[in-house]
């Protein structure tokens, strides 16, 4: 039987979320994880565990049909593959950082400077876009120590909280790229692989929607029902059921994570009580 071959990071920052996404899509990995390859019983899929840097190449070469990789790596490697979907995890940014004591007023600062990075292609594009000429020092790791040891004047590296920069006496001054994990695919998949990918993608989208939404149940006095319902977007309209206590109803609806708190506050102000918020496992609309 045909299987969809997917490449994911074998260990590191994308590993847990990649495996969790597969699990949430109902795909159970069969083998132990310390292997190069795993199979699954309940979906025609084969999973390859690789270094994230190698994933774009493997997808270009059709060793894997699809892969999960950060946008940062995908754009830096510049391989022939197509982006299928943003996955909503592995969020970070590729930023320029300079010494904390430096007087930085804009990208012109970088003119004639030495910039250490593991992302030479993205940095060169950034410099070109901004009309800056600087020397790129490509190094393979520990970029943040380069200014401290006199190897460079600035760095371009991944940042999430900024604490690593801070510990190395650096400050973040520009964002080169905002990144998250994406699903990429080989450009010329066969018909069967494409069908499997569609099936997988349908599940991914249901999981993503569920993660971005909450199921909300609340009690509302009937005289406030109209006002409360107006606050709820819901998928169609909310479900309204009478409570045993006369004059009260139970209202069920779906709220998106992004405007959740604001709506909850308004619901309380409008007289809603006993608000329950429940995670959604899958959501298909
Ligand atoms: P490998 O051994 O596979 O080459 P690595 O050391 O290159 O691993 P990791 O540090 O595990 O890579 O990061 C993998 C990817 O996770 C990065 O390329 C980026 O897309 C994303 N990432 C990086 N930093 C963070 C962060 N702080 N939070 C979330 N995601 C991140
Ligand atoms: Zn890597």
Tab-separated table of C-alpha atoms and ligand atoms in Angstrom:
chain	number	residue	atom	x	y	z
A	1	UNK	CA	0.000	0.000	0.000
A	2	UNK	CA	1.134	3.523	-0.745
A	3	UNK	CA	2.263	5.579	2.224
A	4	UNK	CA	2.782	9.271	2.708
A	5	UNK	CA	6.403	9.790	3.769
A	6	UNK	CA	6.827	12.648	6.201
A	7	UNK	CA	10.107	14.050	7.531
A	8	UNK	CA	10.133	15.619	10.990
A	9	UNK	CA	12.919	16.850	13.266
A	10	UNK	CA	14.454	13.946	15.168
A	11	UNK	CA	15.072	15.947	18.332
A	12	UNK	CA	14.982	19.615	19.177
A	13	UNK	CA	12.504	22.414	19.367
A	14	UNK	CA	10.103	21.145	16.698
A	15	UNK	CA	10.078	17.502	17.743
A	16	UNK	CA	7.442	17.456	20.489
A	17	UNK	CA	4.965	19.665	18.650
A	18	UNK	CA	5.411	17.730	15.401
A	19	UNK	CA	4.694	14.415	17.119
A	20	UNK	CA	1.773	15.959	18.994
A	21	UNK	CA	0.297	17.244	15.744
A	22	UNK	CA	0.463	13.745	14.261
A	23	UNK	CA	-1.145	12.284	17.397
A	24	UNK	CA	-3.891	14.916	17.377
A	25	UNK	CA	-4.513	13.995	13.742
A	26	UNK	CA	-5.155	10.454	14.984
A	27	UNK	CA	-1.877	9.117	13.639
A	28	UNK	CA	-0.169	6.798	16.111
A	29	UNK	CA	3.546	6.239	15.752
A	30	UNK	CA	4.295	2.556	16.113
A	31	UNK	CA	8.027	2.269	16.660
A	32	UNK	CA	10.190	3.718	19.383
A	33	UNK	CA	11.410	7.221	18.773
A	34	UNK	CA	15.161	6.658	18.774
A	35	UNK	CA	15.032	5.396	15.246
A	36	UNK	CA	15.385	6.844	11.838
A	37	UNK	CA	11.930	5.724	10.812
A	38	UNK	CA	8.512	4.964	12.311
A	39	UNK	CA	5.341	3.558	10.832
A	40	UNK	CA	1.721	3.800	11.884
A	41	UNK	CA	-1.118	1.319	11.947
A	42	UNK	CA	-4.011	3.659	11.485
A	43	UNK	CA	-2.880	5.955	8.672
A	44	UNK	CA	-0.797	5.122	5.609
A	45	UNK	CA	2.183	7.162	6.745
A	46	UNK	CA	5.884	6.610	7.273
A	47	UNK	CA	7.770	9.024	9.503
A	48	UNK	CA	11.437	9.885	9.043
A	49	UNK	CA	13.349	11.546	11.880
A	50	UNK	CA	15.977	13.925	10.530
A	51	UNK	CA	17.971	17.046	11.331
A	52	UNK	CA	15.749	20.005	10.518
A	53	UNK	CA	18.395	21.495	8.197
A	54	UNK	CA	18.227	18.423	5.950
A	55	UNK	CA	14.443	18.304	5.627
A	56	UNK	CA	14.021	20.755	2.677
A	57	UNK	CA	16.573	18.798	0.628
A	58	UNK	CA	14.915	15.465	1.355
A	59	UNK	CA	11.558	16.886	0.315
A	60	UNK	CA	13.023	18.367	-2.872
A	61	UNK	CA	14.550	14.969	-3.693
A	62	UNK	CA	11.267	13.158	-2.886
A	63	UNK	CA	12.986	11.020	-0.263
A	64	UNK	CA	10.131	12.399	1.821
A	65	UNK	CA	6.830	13.528	0.272
A	66	UNK	CA	6.243	16.159	2.930
A	67	UNK	CA	8.135	17.633	5.862
A	68	UNK	CA	7.716	19.812	8.922
A	69	UNK	CA	10.327	22.533	9.204
A	70	UNK	CA	10.694	26.139	10.391
A	71	UNK	CA	10.149	28.875	7.814
A	72	UNK	CA	13.603	30.169	8.767
A	73	UNK	CA	15.255	26.926	7.642
A	74	UNK	CA	13.004	26.564	4.601
A	75	UNK	CA	13.832	30.020	3.218
A	76	UNK	CA	17.529	29.767	4.096
A	77	UNK	CA	17.969	26.408	2.375
A	78	UNK	CA	16.143	27.696	-0.693
A	79	UNK	CA	15.219	24.245	-1.974
A	80	UNK	CA	12.490	23.416	-4.462
A	81	UNK	CA	9.464	22.503	-2.365
A	82	UNK	CA	6.039	24.016	-1.801
A	83	UNK	CA	4.578	25.403	1.390
A	84	UNK	CA	1.300	23.660	2.189
A	85	UNK	CA	0.281	25.038	5.568
A	86	UNK	CA	1.485	27.093	8.516
A	87	UNK	CA	1.255	24.944	11.613
A	88	UNK	CA	1.052	27.511	14.412
A	89	UNK	CA	3.965	26.230	16.537
A	90	UNK	CA	7.744	26.736	16.624
A	91	UNK	CA	7.227	30.472	16.605
A	92	UNK	CA	10.377	32.567	16.764
A	93	UNK	CA	12.004	35.413	14.908
A	94	UNK	CA	15.289	35.892	13.139
A	95	UNK	CA	16.692	39.158	14.425
A	96	UNK	CA	19.653	41.462	14.222
A	97	UNK	CA	21.329	42.103	17.572
A	98	UNK	CA	24.157	44.456	18.489
A	99	UNK	CA	26.074	45.227	21.692
A	100	UNK	CA	23.776	46.690	24.348
A	101	UNK	CA	25.938	49.783	24.678
A	102	UNK	CA	25.865	50.545	20.950
A	103	UNK	CA	24.083	53.593	19.649
A	104	UNK	CA	21.796	52.016	17.047
A	105	UNK	CA	19.486	54.258	15.059
A	106	UNK	CA	18.717	52.207	11.973
A	107	UNK	CA	19.990	49.639	9.478
A	108	UNK	CA	22.632	52.081	8.184
A	109	UNK	CA	24.480	51.226	11.389
A	110	UNK	CA	25.329	47.881	9.770
A	111	UNK	CA	27.228	49.450	6.845
A	112	UNK	CA	30.794	48.137	6.817
A	113	UNK	CA	30.176	45.945	9.868
A	114	UNK	CA	30.828	42.225	10.294
A	115	UNK	CA	27.685	40.191	10.940
A	116	UNK	CA	27.914	36.653	12.333
A	117	UNK	CA	25.078	34.271	11.473
A	118	UNK	CA	24.087	30.754	10.509
A	119	UNK	CA	21.646	32.281	7.974
A	120	UNK	CA	23.887	33.850	5.301
A	121	UNK	CA	21.282	33.795	2.533
A	122	UNK	CA	18.532	35.460	4.580
A	123	UNK	CA	20.954	38.022	5.947
A	124	UNK	CA	22.254	38.890	2.464
A	125	UNK	CA	18.676	39.357	1.239
A	126	UNK	CA	17.903	41.558	4.210
A	127	UNK	CA	20.990	43.695	3.607
A	128	UNK	CA	20.257	43.992	-0.120
A	129	UNK	CA	16.650	45.002	0.555
A	130	UNK	CA	17.886	47.749	2.853
A	131	UNK	CA	20.747	48.881	0.642
A	132	UNK	CA	23.348	47.998	3.262
A	133	UNK	CA	26.813	46.625	2.546
A	134	UNK	CA	28.236	44.494	5.319
A	135	UNK	CA	30.463	41.478	5.679
A	136	UNK	CA	28.688	38.236	6.567
A	137	UNK	CA	30.622	35.808	8.766
A	138	UNK	CA	28.970	32.421	8.424
A	139	UNK	CA	29.434	30.340	11.551
A	140	UNK	CA	27.759	27.094	12.489
A	141	UNK	CA	26.663	27.716	16.073
A	142	UNK	CA	26.913	29.821	19.247
A	143	UNK	CA	26.411	32.931	17.167
A	144	UNK	CA	25.563	35.021	20.220
A	145	UNK	CA	29.103	34.899	21.553
A	146	UNK	CA	30.681	36.240	18.330
A	147	UNK	CA	30.608	39.955	19.267
A	148	UNK	CA	31.989	39.231	22.743
A	149	UNK	CA	35.058	37.470	21.324
A	150	UNK	CA	35.650	40.105	18.663
A	151	UNK	CA	34.574	37.947	15.734
A	152	UNK	CA	31.745	40.252	14.658
A	153	UNK	CA	30.070	43.594	15.357
A	154	UNK	CA	26.525	42.294	15.081
A	155	UNK	CA	24.694	38.989	14.800
A	156	UNK	CA	21.585	37.666	13.108
A	157	UNK	CA	20.098	34.792	15.041
A	158	UNK	CA	16.834	33.220	16.211
A	159	UNK	CA	15.241	34.866	19.197
A	160	UNK	CA	12.240	33.839	21.210
A	161	UNK	CA	12.389	35.461	24.646
A	162	UNK	CA	15.576	37.468	24.214
A	163	UNK	CA	17.181	36.117	27.388
A	164	UNK	CA	20.132	34.559	25.529
A	165	UNK	CA	20.849	37.909	23.900
A	166	UNK	CA	20.619	39.642	27.243
A	167	UNK	CA	23.036	37.214	28.884
A	168	UNK	CA	25.541	37.928	26.129
A	169	UNK	CA	25.313	41.695	26.459
A	170	UNK	CA	23.339	42.126	23.232
A	171	UNK	CA	20.131	43.908	22.278
A	172	UNK	CA	17.692	43.073	19.504
A	173	UNK	CA	17.383	45.879	16.963
A	174	UNK	CA	15.709	44.538	13.792
A	175	UNK	CA	13.513	41.616	12.772
A	176	UNK	CA	14.689	39.888	9.610
A	177	UNK	CA	11.985	37.211	9.523
A	178	UNK	CA	9.079	36.019	11.671
A	179	UNK	CA	8.970	32.262	11.584
A	180	UNK	CA	6.798	29.315	12.526
A	181	UNK	CA	6.706	25.639	11.617
A	182	UNK	CA	5.278	24.826	8.189
A	183	UNK	CA	4.308	21.732	6.269
A	184	UNK	CA	6.144	21.551	2.959
A	185	UNK	CA	5.599	19.150	0.056
A	186	UNK	CA	7.510	17.841	-2.877
A	187	UNK	CA	6.568	19.729	-6.035
A	188	UNK	CA	5.617	16.703	-8.112
A	189	UNK	CA	3.736	14.263	-5.923
A	190	UNK	CA	1.947	11.388	-7.609
A	191	UNK	CA	-1.846	11.251	-7.569
A	192	UNK	CA	-2.007	8.792	-4.679
A	193	UNK	CA	0.432	10.753	-2.532
A	194	UNK	CA	-1.531	13.858	-3.262
A	195	UNK	CA	-4.736	12.210	-2.092
A	196	UNK	CA	-3.054	11.084	1.114
A	197	UNK	CA	-1.751	14.601	1.637
A	198	UNK	CA	-5.282	16.006	1.198
A	199	UNK	CA	-6.543	13.591	3.835
A	200	UNK	CA	-3.739	14.521	6.219
A	201	UNK	CA	-4.280	18.224	5.572
A	202	UNK	CA	-8.014	17.936	6.292
A	203	UNK	CA	-7.113	16.549	9.720
A	204	UNK	CA	-4.418	19.167	10.342
A	205	UNK	CA	-6.912	21.943	9.639
A	206	UNK	CA	-9.481	20.413	11.989
A	207	UNK	CA	-6.847	20.184	14.723
A	208	UNK	CA	-5.668	23.760	14.140
A	209	UNK	CA	-9.223	25.102	14.301
A	210	UNK	CA	-9.886	23.166	17.486
A	211	UNK	CA	-6.712	24.553	19.072
A	212	UNK	CA	-7.798	28.076	18.219
A	213	UNK	CA	-11.254	27.702	19.689
A	214	UNK	CA	-12.969	26.914	22.991
A	215	UNK	CA	-16.384	25.506	23.725
A	216	UNK	CA	-18.266	27.742	26.143
A	217	UNK	CA	-21.310	26.829	28.237
A	218	UNK	CA	-23.086	29.379	30.392
A	219	UNK	CA	-26.314	30.081	32.213
A	220	UNK	CA	-28.309	33.138	31.224
A	221	UNK	CA	-31.426	34.726	32.684
A	222	UNK	CA	-34.051	34.658	29.927
A	223	UNK	CA	-34.536	38.413	29.986
A	224	UNK	CA	-30.822	38.848	29.122
A	225	UNK	CA	-30.723	36.064	26.554
A	226	UNK	CA	-30.875	38.280	23.477
A	227	UNK	CA	-28.045	40.492	24.661
A	228	UNK	CA	-25.887	37.501	25.602
A	229	UNK	CA	-26.483	35.683	22.309
A	230	UNK	CA	-25.505	38.826	20.420
A	231	UNK	CA	-22.061	38.636	22.068
A	232	UNK	CA	-21.437	35.095	20.846
A	233	UNK	CA	-20.181	34.468	17.332
A	234	UNK	CA	-20.592	30.669	17.327
A	235	UNK	CA	-20.322	28.453	14.281
A	236	UNK	CA	-23.917	29.053	13.224
A	237	UNK	CA	-25.966	30.320	16.143
A	238	UNK	CA	-25.535	29.217	19.736
A	239	UNK	CA	-27.461	26.293	21.201
A	240	UNK	CA	-30.016	27.444	23.783
A	241	UNK	CA	-31.587	24.939	26.198
A	242	UNK	CA	-34.041	25.633	29.035
A	243	UNK	CA	-32.715	25.039	32.553
A	244	UNK	CA	-34.715	23.231	35.225
A	245	UNK	CA	-34.956	26.533	37.079
A	246	UNK	CA	-37.669	28.672	35.504
A	247	UNK	CA	-36.512	31.873	33.782
A	248	UNK	CA	-33.004	30.566	32.997
A	249	UNK	CA	-31.398	29.007	29.941
A	250	UNK	CA	-28.169	27.249	29.174
A	251	UNK	CA	-26.252	28.667	26.198
A	252	UNK	CA	-23.514	26.738	24.337
A	253	UNK	CA	-21.194	28.233	21.789
A	254	UNK	CA	-17.686	28.274	20.318
A	255	UNK	CA	-15.292	31.153	20.932
A	256	UNK	CA	-12.002	31.844	19.244
A	257	UNK	CA	-8.954	31.979	21.486
A	258	UNK	CA	-8.021	35.445	20.240
A	259	UNK	CA	-11.120	37.324	21.428
A	260	UNK	CA	-11.921	34.929	24.238
A	261	UNK	CA	-11.184	37.101	27.307
A	262	UNK	CA	-12.858	40.152	25.941
A	263	UNK	CA	-16.073	38.262	25.222
A	264	UNK	CA	-16.030	36.472	28.573
A	265	UNK	CA	-15.845	39.849	30.342
A	266	UNK	CA	-18.763	41.180	28.330
A	267	UNK	CA	-20.784	38.006	29.004
A	268	UNK	CA	-20.289	38.382	32.748
A	269	UNK	CA	-21.228	42.037	32.567
A	270	UNK	CA	-24.362	41.102	30.635
A	271	UNK	CA	-25.483	38.742	33.422
A	272	UNK	CA	-24.134	35.351	32.325
A	273	UNK	CA	-23.343	32.948	35.170
A	274	UNK	CA	-21.668	29.587	35.681
A	275	UNK	CA	-19.461	29.991	32.623
A	276	UNK	CA	-17.645	26.785	31.686
A	277	UNK	CA	-14.858	26.766	29.098
A	278	UNK	CA	-13.940	23.440	27.551
A	279	UNK	CA	-11.149	22.570	25.097
A	280	UNK	CA	-12.233	21.241	21.724
A	281	UNK	CA	-10.540	18.141	20.386
A	282	UNK	CA	-11.374	18.415	16.689
A	283	UNK	CA	-13.395	20.908	14.733
A	284	UNK	CA	-14.726	20.298	11.238
A	285	UNK	CA	-16.766	22.990	9.542
B	1	LIG	P1	18.925	20.021	14.514
B	1	LIG	O1	19.763	19.153	15.364
B	1	LIG	O2	17.688	19.311	14.033
B	1	LIG	O3	19.674	20.696	13.407
B	1	LIG	P2	18.764	22.706	15.629
B	1	LIG	O4	19.689	22.852	16.778
B	1	LIG	O5	19.143	23.278	14.309
B	1	LIG	O6	18.361	21.174	15.484
B	1	LIG	P3	16.490	23.671	17.193
B	1	LIG	O7	17.160	24.578	18.162
B	1	LIG	O8	15.910	22.408	17.714
B	1	LIG	O9	17.377	23.390	15.897
B	1	LIG	O10	15.351	24.521	16.453
B	1	LIG	C1	14.614	23.958	15.420
B	1	LIG	C2	13.672	25.011	14.862
B	1	LIG	O11	12.749	25.399	15.881
B	1	LIG	C3	14.324	26.315	14.449
B	1	LIG	O12	14.888	26.252	13.161
B	1	LIG	C4	13.142	27.270	14.490
B	1	LIG	O13	12.320	27.133	13.349
B	1	LIG	C5	12.388	26.762	15.692
B	1	LIG	N1	12.769	27.504	16.905
B	1	LIG	C6	13.956	28.017	17.210
B	1	LIG	N2	13.971	28.627	18.397
B	1	LIG	C7	12.747	28.494	18.870
B	1	LIG	C8	12.156	28.871	20.086
B	1	LIG	N3	12.816	29.517	21.024
B	1	LIG	N4	10.878	28.531	20.274
B	1	LIG	C9	10.218	27.856	19.326
B	1	LIG	N5	10.741	27.454	18.165
B	1	LIG	C10	11.990	27.765	17.931
B	2	LIG	ZN1	19.264	22.516	12.613
